[in-house]
Amino acid sequence: MLFSNLKINDNDPIYTQIKNHISDMISKGLIPDKSKLPSTRELSQILKVSRNSVVLAYEELKSDGYIYSVSGKGTFANSKKDVAKSSWCVNWNNLENNYSKTATKMDIIKNEISWKSNLISFKSISPDGSMFDIDELKKSFLNRISLEGDKLLNYGYAQGYKPLIDYLLEYMNKKGVDTSNKDILITNGFTEGLDIILSSFTSPGDYIICENPTHNTTIKIMKALNLNIINVDIDENGLNFNMLEEKLSKYKYKIKFAYITPSYHNPTGIVMSPESRYKFYNLMKKNNIAIIEDGFNEELLYSSSHIFPIASLDNLNNGVLYIGSFSKILFPGLRIGWVLADKNVISKLESVKRCKTIHVSFLDQGILYDYLYNGGFEKYMKKIRKFYGDKFNFAYECAHKYIPNEYILGDGGLHIFVKLKNINCRELLDKCYEKGVIFMPGDIFYVNDYKHDTLRLGFSRLSFDDIEKGIKVIGQCVRDIENPKS
Amino acid sequence: MLFSNLKINDNDPIYTQIKNHISDMISKGLIPDKSKLPSTRELSQILKVSRNSVVLAYEELKSDGYIYSVSGKGTFANSKKDVAKSSWCVNWNNLENNYSKTATKMDIIKNEISWKSNLISFKSISPDGSMFDIDELKKSFLNRISLEGDKLLNYGYAQGYKPLIDYLLEYMNKKGVDTSNKDILITNGFTEGLDIILSSFTSPGDYIICENPTHNTTIKIMKALNLNIINVDIDENGLNFNMLEEKLSKYKYKIKFAYITPSYHNPTGIVMSPESRYKFYNLMKKNNIAIIEDGFNEELLYSSSHIFPIASLDNLNNGVLYIGSFSKILFPGLRIGWVLADKNVISKLESVKRCKTIHVSFLDQGILYDYLYNGGFEKYMKKIRKFYGDKFNFAYECAHKYIPNEYILGDGGLHIFVKLKNINCRELLDKCYEKGVIFMPGDIFYVNDYKHDTLRLGFSRLSFDDIEKGIKVIGQCVRDIENPKS
């Protein structure tokens, strides 16, 4: 009892004794902040003193800031009084390291114009939510939760939910990958897969090859980890193999990794040919450079020709780490991706995963597994291949028709890439924004030598009307910059 | 068409021309691995040659390893033939850095005895899944998915799902935290919260204070990031403040962070008193050492007395980063935790979160929000406080009764901590394992100077019978070690 060790003596005024006792208890934290004190009537009964003494004590405590009253509710402790006397300000900007600084500086969500109502935005390459099979998903949830709800809601395994892993091994097998000495780690989407690989097997200063331009998240992660990026151009002729071989001989034996996106490369939309996949694989193999293959949107291949992933060339070896993801086109909100690699590599990555985030939501893994197993994914893919394929063709035609360009790239997928003739994309973006249209300026995808005359147009969530309207505006703005007086 | 550029000439044998054409295409990847070839009959019709030529070509291709037949299914390409000729073996053990090595070495799942059937295991402190309110969760899922399914299944925000953030700000406010200059980041449980904080604000070699023993995952993360750990004893007298002050003066101005678990400290189970919380906070403030407060199982407080978190003392300042979690006792499978800190700090952590894992599953956040908002959590807590409280009391009594000990710690929570009298816990574990009982050896919780005479007993998933039976076995084994001849 809070007042049991208050013995009222005869020397000091009673209200002072009560006041000192309470202020002391608040300072020591024995009366927690914001906890309710007895009413003056109650306390006078507890202490067997006159109510006036208590009222007086409370008044002084209030004016000293130890307690406060809320009308109709009572009197409460304000234990922060003492602490607040001297303020404490940690200088977090000083404490911030390179990782945090890079992540903040390269955070496009914070630095790029964001969507506002009535804008036609070509920025996003996330899928159109209205295409999701919510009913299928509901079924999968209800199915899994009734079969093994308490298991899925409790701790699971870092490597992932076993039925999902097995399903994905089979799935990769169908893509031509011999999985007999391979294994799979489930990750929070592509991003965590790449982060885990690079933070397990690289040290600051290590060299890594990547296409230039490439996925901005990848550049961000590589820079945050202080890697030396060896960039190799990719343009209307595909990957520049001459440049690649030059750099290989220049940095011989120094390079640890190569990061590559062979299908619907982000941002150019190029799909690498089988011959180039072979050539690239054999070059890396010759130079003992491990390959990180980004299976980005591979599932989307509109035509029926299946092009094998580079991982399928590595069957008896251990040089390719393949990152797949269902969080690009299926259900990005679920954040489920995977790394397929040599068993020994996956075992290491599993421990790193456990160290960083324990495991991916088992509920989500269970739902996704059920959805895949019951054919939901295949049905969905059939539907969206046509849906996005039509949009791609339309956007590609419109861009050619309306935007003065040097070239336009894209083999399908959810975006196209436009190379302008020496027009600054930032100036263009400002002009377009005034007219209610935005896009992703291409410079954010370049490693060092920012190219200012490219743009990525994502069309997945736009109507045909808006695609045409928006691209017309972009084309008009390009012409306005080309001919300022017209 | 794969064979359209094969022009049969008159100089070479037809079967050789067919054979060379196919082997060439397979080598170049133009016929993908495992893809089906036309039957000999079909190919002879396509090429307008005799079927015998094709059969002969196929036979030679088979014996050269370029193709293979599956009885009843057809003939398939084996494009890996060439690649397989010379093998490639990346030495991943050499590439592995300190982070990965530490994560693997300290991975208790890989290194400790794991559960087998018929074992009574005191290792786990995960909740009993049979207590989960699956029906409530179902309702929340169906509710959210019908209200905003396509939103929750698409990309969300790195900081988290807004309604959940607002709910948690209010929730922290009820714990006495003035949230006016604070904000919240949603993370994949406690583990990601700590990983993000430390990988944003520390560099290798930085000094960090922690209790010794402490949460083994925390030690693992700190060591993986190459931090210098300043350990301060916690034992039957609570945190050793003399030792803390000694170390503060020894490492003055060098120390950046202090990590502390004030409630149901893992592994000792101690709840820090309000006075000690004040004292600790003021000491850190004086020395300008930012506090990482682990709100571990704070929700479990069995008695009604609410003890304020240290974060509530920091209201007008920015020195405390509080990590909370619903993935310890509510639904560990969902992996949802949060960091509460100064707005500026959360903004930086948000970018780092986006760089590492984009965001936590929006589906899970939506479900959890709905569950919390509709009172599911409060109902659940009422139920489990009694459930685990009874088990705690029983386990505590049993341990006192049956295990010869120096002292036993625990103020509630899902585990108790036993200090033996100079008995090696590994030897004890071996003996107990023989008799079908396992527990968590205490040494894994110590920073450097491994103490070999402690153990943590988690009882959350055991019946009363098994608790008593298991603890009896442990007690008997202790006595067997004490008196080897008896």
Short mmCIF file of N, CA, C and O in Angstrom, two decimals, chain A residues 29-30 79-80 83 86 88 90 92-93 96-97 99 107 109-110 126-127 141 153-155 191 199-200 202 274-275 278 285 288-289 308 312-313 315 317-318 321 327 331-333 335 345 347-348 351 354-356 358-359 361-362 364, chain B residues 27 29-30 79-80 83 86 88 90 92-93 96-97 99 107 109-110 126-127 141 153-155 191-192 199-200 202 274-275 278 285 288-289 312-313 317-318 321 327 331-333 335 345 347-348 351 354-356 358-359 361-362 364:
data_model
loop_
_atom_site.label_atom_id
_atom_site.label_comp_id
_atom_site.label_asym_id
_atom_site.label_seq_id
_atom_site.Cartn_x
_atom_site.Cartn_y
_atom_site.Cartn_z
N GLY A 29 9.60 6.91 -8.65
CA GLY A 29 8.90 6.01 -9.58
C GLY A 29 7.97 5.04 -8.88
O GLY A 29 7.44 4.12 -9.52
N LEU A 30 7.79 5.19 -7.57
CA LEU A 30 6.92 4.25 -6.86
C LEU A 30 5.46 4.53 -7.18
O LEU A 30 4.60 3.66 -7.08
N SER A 79 5.11 11.91 -13.21
CA SER A 79 6.44 11.52 -12.73
C SER A 79 7.55 12.06 -13.60
O SER A 79 8.71 11.96 -13.27
N LYS A 80 7.21 12.61 -14.74
CA LYS A 80 8.23 13.07 -15.65
C LYS A 80 8.81 14.42 -15.25
O LYS A 80 9.72 14.90 -15.89
N VAL A 83 12.58 14.39 -14.43
CA VAL A 83 13.35 14.00 -15.61
C VAL A 83 13.36 15.14 -16.61
O VAL A 83 14.35 15.40 -17.27
N SER A 86 16.07 18.59 -16.86
CA SER A 86 17.19 18.77 -17.76
C SER A 86 16.91 17.92 -18.98
O SER A 86 16.58 16.76 -18.88
N TRP A 88 17.61 15.96 -22.63
CA TRP A 88 18.68 15.09 -23.13
C TRP A 88 18.46 14.95 -24.62
O TRP A 88 17.38 14.54 -25.05
N VAL A 90 20.14 13.22 -27.84
CA VAL A 90 21.14 12.41 -28.53
C VAL A 90 21.24 12.92 -29.97
O VAL A 90 20.23 13.17 -30.61
N TRP A 92 21.43 12.01 -33.20
CA TRP A 92 21.29 10.82 -34.04
C TRP A 92 21.92 11.00 -35.41
O TRP A 92 22.35 10.04 -36.03
N ASN A 93 21.96 12.24 -35.89
CA ASN A 93 22.58 12.46 -37.19
C ASN A 93 24.07 12.12 -37.14
O ASN A 93 24.64 11.64 -38.12
N GLU A 96 24.45 8.17 -37.01
CA GLU A 96 24.06 7.47 -38.23
C GLU A 96 25.29 7.01 -39.02
O GLU A 96 26.21 7.78 -39.25
N ASN A 97 25.29 5.76 -39.46
CA ASN A 97 26.44 5.26 -40.23
C ASN A 97 26.16 5.31 -41.75
O ASN A 97 25.10 5.77 -42.18
N TYR A 99 25.46 3.02 -43.82
CA TYR A 99 24.32 2.21 -44.24
C TYR A 99 23.03 3.05 -44.20
O TYR A 99 22.28 3.14 -45.17
N ASP A 107 16.51 6.67 -50.95
CA ASP A 107 15.13 6.23 -50.73
C ASP A 107 14.23 6.97 -51.71
O ASP A 107 13.85 8.11 -51.47
N ILE A 109 11.18 6.69 -52.42
CA ILE A 109 9.86 7.07 -51.92
C ILE A 109 9.94 8.45 -51.27
O ILE A 109 9.00 9.25 -51.33
N LYS A 110 11.09 8.72 -50.63
CA LYS A 110 11.21 10.00 -49.94
C LYS A 110 11.65 11.12 -50.87
O LYS A 110 11.42 12.29 -50.59
N SER A 126 3.96 -1.79 -59.79
CA SER A 126 3.26 -2.79 -58.97
C SER A 126 1.98 -3.22 -59.69
O SER A 126 1.42 -2.47 -60.49
N PRO A 127 1.52 -4.42 -59.40
CA PRO A 127 0.39 -4.96 -60.16
C PRO A 127 -0.94 -4.25 -59.83
O PRO A 127 -1.06 -3.57 -58.83
N PHE A 141 -6.71 -19.35 -47.23
CA PHE A 141 -6.57 -18.99 -45.82
C PHE A 141 -7.41 -19.91 -44.94
O PHE A 141 -6.92 -20.51 -43.98
N LEU A 153 0.53 -20.15 -36.72
CA LEU A 153 0.55 -18.92 -35.93
C LEU A 153 1.66 -18.93 -34.87
O LEU A 153 1.89 -17.94 -34.19
N ASN A 154 2.33 -20.05 -34.72
CA ASN A 154 3.43 -20.13 -33.75
C ASN A 154 4.76 -20.04 -34.47
O ASN A 154 4.81 -19.96 -35.69
N TYR A 155 5.84 -20.04 -33.72
CA TYR A 155 7.16 -19.99 -34.34
C TYR A 155 7.33 -21.07 -35.39
O TYR A 155 6.91 -22.21 -35.19
N THR A 191 14.10 -8.37 -51.99
CA THR A 191 14.99 -7.44 -51.31
C THR A 191 15.74 -8.11 -50.16
O THR A 191 16.96 -7.98 -50.04
N SER A 199 25.10 -9.49 -47.41
CA SER A 199 25.65 -9.25 -46.08
C SER A 199 26.25 -10.52 -45.48
O SER A 199 26.84 -10.48 -44.41
N SER A 200 26.13 -11.65 -46.16
CA SER A 200 26.80 -12.87 -45.70
C SER A 200 28.14 -13.09 -46.39
O SER A 200 29.06 -13.66 -45.81
N THR A 202 29.94 -10.70 -48.60
CA THR A 202 30.80 -9.60 -49.05
C THR A 202 31.30 -8.81 -47.86
O THR A 202 30.72 -8.85 -46.77
N PRO A 274 18.93 -16.78 -75.02
CA PRO A 274 19.61 -17.98 -74.52
C PRO A 274 21.10 -17.95 -74.80
O PRO A 274 21.90 -18.30 -73.93
N GLU A 275 21.51 -17.52 -76.00
CA GLU A 275 22.94 -17.49 -76.32
C GLU A 275 23.70 -16.60 -75.34
O GLU A 275 24.77 -16.94 -74.86
N TYR A 278 24.11 -18.20 -71.93
CA TYR A 278 25.22 -19.15 -71.97
C TYR A 278 26.56 -18.44 -71.88
O TYR A 278 27.44 -18.80 -71.12
N LYS A 285 31.96 -18.20 -65.00
CA LYS A 285 32.55 -19.46 -64.56
C LYS A 285 34.06 -19.44 -64.76
O LYS A 285 34.83 -19.79 -63.86
N ASN A 288 35.61 -17.36 -62.22
CA ASN A 288 35.24 -17.72 -60.85
C ASN A 288 34.48 -16.61 -60.12
O ASN A 288 34.79 -16.26 -58.99
N ILE A 289 33.51 -16.03 -60.82
CA ILE A 289 32.68 -14.97 -60.22
C ILE A 289 31.28 -15.52 -60.01
O ILE A 289 30.59 -15.88 -60.96
N PHE A 308 15.20 -20.57 -70.31
CA PHE A 308 15.69 -21.13 -69.05
C PHE A 308 16.43 -20.06 -68.24
O PHE A 308 17.12 -19.20 -68.79
N SER A 312 19.84 -22.74 -64.40
CA SER A 312 19.69 -24.08 -64.94
C SER A 312 20.96 -24.55 -65.64
O SER A 312 21.11 -25.72 -65.97
N LEU A 313 21.91 -23.63 -65.88
CA LEU A 313 23.18 -24.02 -66.49
C LEU A 313 24.17 -24.51 -65.45
O LEU A 313 25.22 -25.04 -65.77
N ASN A 315 23.79 -26.67 -62.96
CA ASN A 315 23.25 -27.81 -62.20
C ASN A 315 24.25 -28.56 -61.34
O ASN A 315 23.98 -28.86 -60.19
N ASN A 317 27.18 -27.53 -60.51
CA ASN A 317 28.12 -26.62 -59.86
C ASN A 317 27.41 -25.87 -58.74
O ASN A 317 26.28 -26.16 -58.40
N ASN A 318 28.11 -24.88 -58.19
CA ASN A 318 27.51 -24.13 -57.07
C ASN A 318 27.69 -22.63 -57.22
O ASN A 318 27.74 -21.91 -56.23
N LEU A 321 23.38 -18.15 -57.52
CA LEU A 321 22.37 -17.95 -56.49
C LEU A 321 21.18 -17.28 -57.18
O LEU A 321 21.29 -16.15 -57.66
N SER A 327 6.40 -11.63 -54.83
CA SER A 327 5.89 -10.36 -54.31
C SER A 327 6.02 -9.25 -55.34
O SER A 327 5.92 -8.08 -55.02
N PHE A 331 1.23 -11.25 -55.08
CA PHE A 331 0.73 -10.54 -53.91
C PHE A 331 1.90 -9.79 -53.26
O PHE A 331 2.48 -10.28 -52.29
N PRO A 332 2.23 -8.61 -53.77
CA PRO A 332 3.38 -7.89 -53.19
C PRO A 332 3.22 -7.66 -51.69
O PRO A 332 4.20 -7.63 -50.96
N GLY A 333 1.97 -7.51 -51.23
CA GLY A 333 1.73 -7.24 -49.82
C GLY A 333 2.19 -8.35 -48.91
O GLY A 333 2.45 -8.12 -47.73
N ARG A 335 5.01 -10.21 -49.29
CA ARG A 335 6.48 -10.21 -49.15
C ARG A 335 7.03 -11.62 -49.07
O ARG A 335 7.64 -12.00 -48.07
N VAL A 345 25.38 -23.30 -49.22
CA VAL A 345 25.13 -21.86 -49.20
C VAL A 345 23.81 -21.57 -48.47
O VAL A 345 23.74 -20.68 -47.61
N SER A 347 22.36 -23.28 -46.23
CA SER A 347 22.50 -23.52 -44.79
C SER A 347 23.09 -22.30 -44.09
O SER A 347 22.65 -21.92 -43.00
N LYS A 348 24.07 -21.66 -44.73
CA LYS A 348 24.64 -20.44 -44.15
C LYS A 348 23.61 -19.30 -44.16
O LYS A 348 23.42 -18.60 -43.17
N SER A 351 21.04 -19.42 -41.39
CA SER A 351 21.45 -18.90 -40.08
C SER A 351 21.44 -17.37 -40.07
O SER A 351 21.08 -16.75 -39.07
N ARG A 354 17.91 -16.24 -39.75
CA ARG A 354 17.46 -16.38 -38.36
C ARG A 354 17.99 -15.24 -37.50
O ARG A 354 17.31 -14.75 -36.61
N CYS A 355 19.19 -14.81 -37.80
CA CYS A 355 19.83 -13.73 -37.04
C CYS A 355 19.17 -12.39 -37.33
O CYS A 355 19.13 -11.51 -36.48
N LYS A 356 18.65 -12.22 -38.54
CA LYS A 356 18.12 -10.91 -38.93
C LYS A 356 16.62 -10.77 -38.70
O LYS A 356 16.15 -9.72 -38.26
N ILE A 358 14.42 -13.91 -37.99
CA ILE A 358 13.89 -15.21 -37.54
C ILE A 358 13.29 -16.01 -38.71
O ILE A 358 13.88 -16.97 -39.15
N HIS A 359 12.14 -15.61 -39.21
CA HIS A 359 11.58 -16.29 -40.39
C HIS A 359 10.48 -15.45 -41.00
O HIS A 359 10.01 -14.49 -40.38
N SER A 361 6.69 -14.76 -42.14
CA SER A 361 5.37 -15.10 -41.60
C SER A 361 4.92 -16.48 -42.08
O SER A 361 4.78 -16.73 -43.27
N PHE A 362 4.71 -17.38 -41.12
CA PHE A 362 4.28 -18.72 -41.51
C PHE A 362 2.83 -18.72 -41.98
O PHE A 362 2.45 -19.55 -42.81
N ASP A 364 1.47 -16.39 -43.85
CA ASP A 364 1.55 -16.01 -45.26
C ASP A 364 2.10 -17.15 -46.12
O ASP A 364 1.62 -17.38 -47.22
N SER B 27 23.89 -26.82 -77.46
CA SER B 27 25.06 -26.16 -76.87
C SER B 27 24.83 -24.67 -76.73
O SER B 27 25.24 -24.06 -75.75
N GLY B 29 22.07 -23.24 -76.33
CA GLY B 29 20.93 -22.93 -75.47
C GLY B 29 19.67 -22.64 -76.26
O GLY B 29 18.67 -22.21 -75.70
N LEU B 30 19.70 -22.83 -77.57
CA LEU B 30 18.51 -22.53 -78.36
C LEU B 30 17.46 -23.61 -78.17
O LEU B 30 16.27 -23.37 -78.37
N SER B 79 20.91 -30.02 -72.06
CA SER B 79 21.80 -28.92 -72.45
C SER B 79 22.96 -28.77 -71.49
O SER B 79 23.89 -28.02 -71.74
N LYS B 80 22.90 -29.44 -70.36
CA LYS B 80 23.94 -29.25 -69.35
C LYS B 80 25.21 -30.03 -69.68
O LYS B 80 26.17 -29.96 -68.96
N VAL B 83 28.33 -27.80 -70.27
CA VAL B 83 28.64 -27.08 -69.05
C VAL B 83 29.23 -28.04 -68.02
O VAL B 83 30.16 -27.72 -67.29
N SER B 86 33.37 -29.27 -67.55
CA SER B 86 34.31 -28.80 -66.54
C SER B 86 33.48 -28.29 -65.38
O SER B 86 32.55 -27.52 -65.55
N TRP B 88 32.63 -26.36 -61.77
CA TRP B 88 32.96 -25.07 -61.19
C TRP B 88 32.58 -25.13 -59.74
O TRP B 88 31.43 -25.42 -59.41
N VAL B 90 32.70 -22.83 -56.43
CA VAL B 90 33.01 -21.61 -55.67
C VAL B 90 33.25 -22.02 -54.22
O VAL B 90 32.50 -22.80 -53.66
N TRP B 92 32.61 -21.26 -51.00
CA TRP B 92 31.74 -20.37 -50.20
C TRP B 92 32.25 -20.21 -48.78
O TRP B 92 32.02 -19.18 -48.14
N ASN B 93 32.93 -21.20 -48.26
CA ASN B 93 33.47 -21.07 -46.91
C ASN B 93 34.50 -19.95 -46.84
O ASN B 93 34.62 -19.26 -45.84
N GLU B 96 32.58 -16.46 -47.06
CA GLU B 96 31.75 -16.14 -45.89
C GLU B 96 32.44 -15.08 -45.01
O GLU B 96 33.60 -15.22 -44.67
N ASN B 97 31.70 -14.05 -44.61
CA ASN B 97 32.28 -13.02 -43.75
C ASN B 97 31.96 -13.27 -42.27
O ASN B 97 31.33 -14.27 -41.93
N TYR B 99 29.91 -11.83 -40.32
CA TYR B 99 28.47 -11.83 -40.01
C TYR B 99 27.90 -13.24 -40.15
O TYR B 99 27.27 -13.77 -39.24
N ASP B 107 24.02 -20.08 -33.89
CA ASP B 107 22.65 -20.49 -34.24
C ASP B 107 22.24 -21.64 -33.32
O ASP B 107 22.61 -22.79 -33.55
N ILE B 109 19.53 -23.15 -32.87
CA ILE B 109 18.71 -24.20 -33.48
C ILE B 109 19.61 -25.27 -34.08
O ILE B 109 19.29 -26.46 -34.08
N LYS B 110 20.76 -24.84 -34.62
CA LYS B 110 21.65 -25.81 -35.25
C LYS B 110 22.56 -26.50 -34.25
O LYS B 110 23.05 -27.59 -34.52
N SER B 126 8.18 -20.45 -26.39
CA SER B 126 7.11 -20.00 -27.28
C SER B 126 5.76 -20.40 -26.69
O SER B 126 5.66 -21.34 -25.92
N PRO B 127 4.73 -19.65 -27.04
CA PRO B 127 3.44 -19.86 -26.41
C PRO B 127 2.78 -21.18 -26.82
O PRO B 127 3.15 -21.79 -27.82
N PHE B 141 -9.42 -11.70 -40.29
CA PHE B 141 -8.98 -11.89 -41.68
C PHE B 141 -10.11 -11.57 -42.64
O PHE B 141 -9.96 -10.78 -43.58
N LEU B 153 -3.02 -6.65 -50.15
CA LEU B 153 -2.24 -7.63 -50.91
C LEU B 153 -1.25 -6.97 -51.87
O LEU B 153 -0.45 -7.64 -52.50
N ASN B 154 -1.32 -5.66 -52.00
CA ASN B 154 -0.39 -4.95 -52.87
C ASN B 154 0.70 -4.28 -52.03
O ASN B 154 0.67 -4.36 -50.81
N TYR B 155 1.65 -3.66 -52.68
CA TYR B 155 2.72 -2.97 -51.95
C TYR B 155 2.16 -2.00 -50.93
O TYR B 155 1.19 -1.29 -51.18
N THR B 191 13.45 -9.10 -33.45
CA THR B 191 14.77 -9.35 -34.03
C THR B 191 15.10 -8.34 -35.13
O THR B 191 16.18 -7.75 -35.14
N GLU B 192 14.16 -8.11 -36.04
CA GLU B 192 14.46 -7.14 -37.08
C GLU B 192 14.57 -5.73 -36.52
O GLU B 192 15.38 -4.93 -36.99
N SER B 199 22.22 -1.82 -37.11
CA SER B 199 22.93 -1.67 -38.38
C SER B 199 22.76 -0.27 -38.96
O SER B 199 23.36 0.05 -39.98
N SER B 200 21.98 0.57 -38.32
CA SER B 200 21.87 1.97 -38.76
C SER B 200 22.78 2.89 -37.96
O SER B 200 23.25 3.90 -38.47
N THR B 202 25.41 1.87 -35.56
CA THR B 202 26.69 1.45 -35.00
C THR B 202 27.67 1.12 -36.13
O THR B 202 27.26 0.85 -37.26
N PRO B 274 10.69 -0.04 -10.29
CA PRO B 274 10.60 1.35 -10.76
C PRO B 274 11.83 2.16 -10.37
O PRO B 274 12.36 2.91 -11.18
N GLU B 275 12.30 2.02 -9.13
CA GLU B 275 13.48 2.80 -8.70
C GLU B 275 14.68 2.50 -9.57
O GLU B 275 15.41 3.40 -10.00
N TYR B 278 14.39 4.16 -12.99
CA TYR B 278 14.77 5.56 -12.88
C TYR B 278 16.28 5.73 -12.84
O TYR B 278 16.86 6.54 -13.55
N LYS B 285 21.42 8.77 -19.25
CA LYS B 285 21.22 10.15 -19.68
C LYS B 285 22.47 10.98 -19.35
O LYS B 285 22.97 11.72 -20.20
N ASN B 288 25.13 10.20 -21.69
CA ASN B 288 24.74 10.33 -23.09
C ASN B 288 24.82 9.00 -23.86
O ASN B 288 25.38 8.91 -24.95
N ILE B 289 24.28 7.95 -23.23
CA ILE B 289 24.26 6.63 -23.85
C ILE B 289 22.82 6.29 -24.21
O ILE B 289 21.97 6.17 -23.32
N SER B 312 8.96 5.66 -21.00
CA SER B 312 8.03 6.67 -20.51
C SER B 312 8.75 7.76 -19.71
O SER B 312 8.18 8.79 -19.41
N LEU B 313 10.02 7.52 -19.38
CA LEU B 313 10.79 8.56 -18.66
C LEU B 313 11.43 9.54 -19.64
O LEU B 313 11.97 10.55 -19.24
N ASN B 317 12.61 13.86 -24.38
CA ASN B 317 13.95 13.65 -24.92
C ASN B 317 13.91 12.67 -26.08
O ASN B 317 12.84 12.28 -26.54
N ASN B 318 15.07 12.25 -26.53
CA ASN B 318 15.09 11.34 -27.68
C ASN B 318 16.08 10.19 -27.48
O ASN B 318 16.61 9.64 -28.43
N LEU B 321 15.06 4.06 -27.42
CA LEU B 321 14.43 3.35 -28.53
C LEU B 321 13.77 2.11 -27.93
O LEU B 321 14.47 1.24 -27.40
N SER B 327 5.04 -10.84 -31.40
CA SER B 327 5.38 -12.15 -31.92
C SER B 327 6.04 -13.02 -30.85
O SER B 327 6.65 -14.02 -31.15
N PHE B 331 0.99 -14.07 -31.56
CA PHE B 331 1.10 -14.92 -32.75
C PHE B 331 2.53 -14.86 -33.28
O PHE B 331 2.82 -14.09 -34.21
N PRO B 332 3.43 -15.66 -32.72
CA PRO B 332 4.83 -15.58 -33.18
C PRO B 332 4.96 -15.83 -34.68
O PRO B 332 5.86 -15.29 -35.33
N GLY B 333 4.06 -16.64 -35.23
CA GLY B 333 4.14 -16.97 -36.66
C GLY B 333 3.98 -15.76 -37.55
O GLY B 333 4.41 -15.76 -38.70
N ARG B 335 5.21 -12.66 -36.98
CA ARG B 335 6.41 -11.81 -36.98
C ARG B 335 6.08 -10.33 -37.05
O ARG B 335 6.45 -9.65 -38.00
N VAL B 345 14.50 9.66 -35.64
CA VAL B 345 15.11 8.33 -35.65
C VAL B 345 14.26 7.36 -36.48
O VAL B 345 14.77 6.61 -37.32
N SER B 347 12.28 8.01 -38.88
CA SER B 347 12.38 8.33 -40.30
C SER B 347 13.62 7.67 -40.92
O SER B 347 13.58 7.15 -42.04
N LYS B 348 14.73 7.69 -40.19
CA LYS B 348 15.95 7.03 -40.69
C LYS B 348 15.75 5.51 -40.74
O LYS B 348 16.09 4.84 -41.72
N SER B 351 13.81 4.22 -43.72
CA SER B 351 14.56 4.06 -44.97
C SER B 351 15.41 2.80 -44.93
O SER B 351 15.56 2.11 -45.95
N ARG B 354 13.17 -0.12 -45.54
CA ARG B 354 12.85 -0.22 -46.96
C ARG B 354 14.02 -0.83 -47.74
O ARG B 354 13.81 -1.60 -48.68
N CYS B 355 15.22 -0.52 -47.33
CA CYS B 355 16.42 -1.02 -48.00
C CYS B 355 16.61 -2.51 -47.74
O CYS B 355 17.16 -3.22 -48.57
N LYS B 356 16.17 -2.99 -46.57
CA LYS B 356 16.45 -4.37 -46.20
C LYS B 356 15.32 -5.34 -46.56
O LYS B 356 15.57 -6.45 -47.02
N ILE B 358 11.80 -3.98 -47.53
CA ILE B 358 10.65 -3.21 -48.06
C ILE B 358 9.62 -2.92 -46.97
O ILE B 358 9.52 -1.79 -46.52
N HIS B 359 8.85 -3.90 -46.54
CA HIS B 359 7.90 -3.68 -45.45
C HIS B 359 7.42 -5.02 -44.92
O HIS B 359 7.63 -6.06 -45.55
N SER B 361 4.61 -7.77 -44.09
CA SER B 361 3.38 -8.22 -44.74
C SER B 361 2.19 -7.34 -44.35
O SER B 361 1.83 -7.24 -43.18
N PHE B 362 1.60 -6.68 -45.34
CA PHE B 362 0.45 -5.83 -45.03
C PHE B 362 -0.78 -6.67 -44.68
O PHE B 362 -1.63 -6.22 -43.92
N ASP B 364 -0.74 -9.41 -42.86
CA ASP B 364 -0.58 -9.72 -41.44
C ASP B 364 -0.84 -8.50 -40.57
O ASP B 364 -1.47 -8.59 -39.52
#
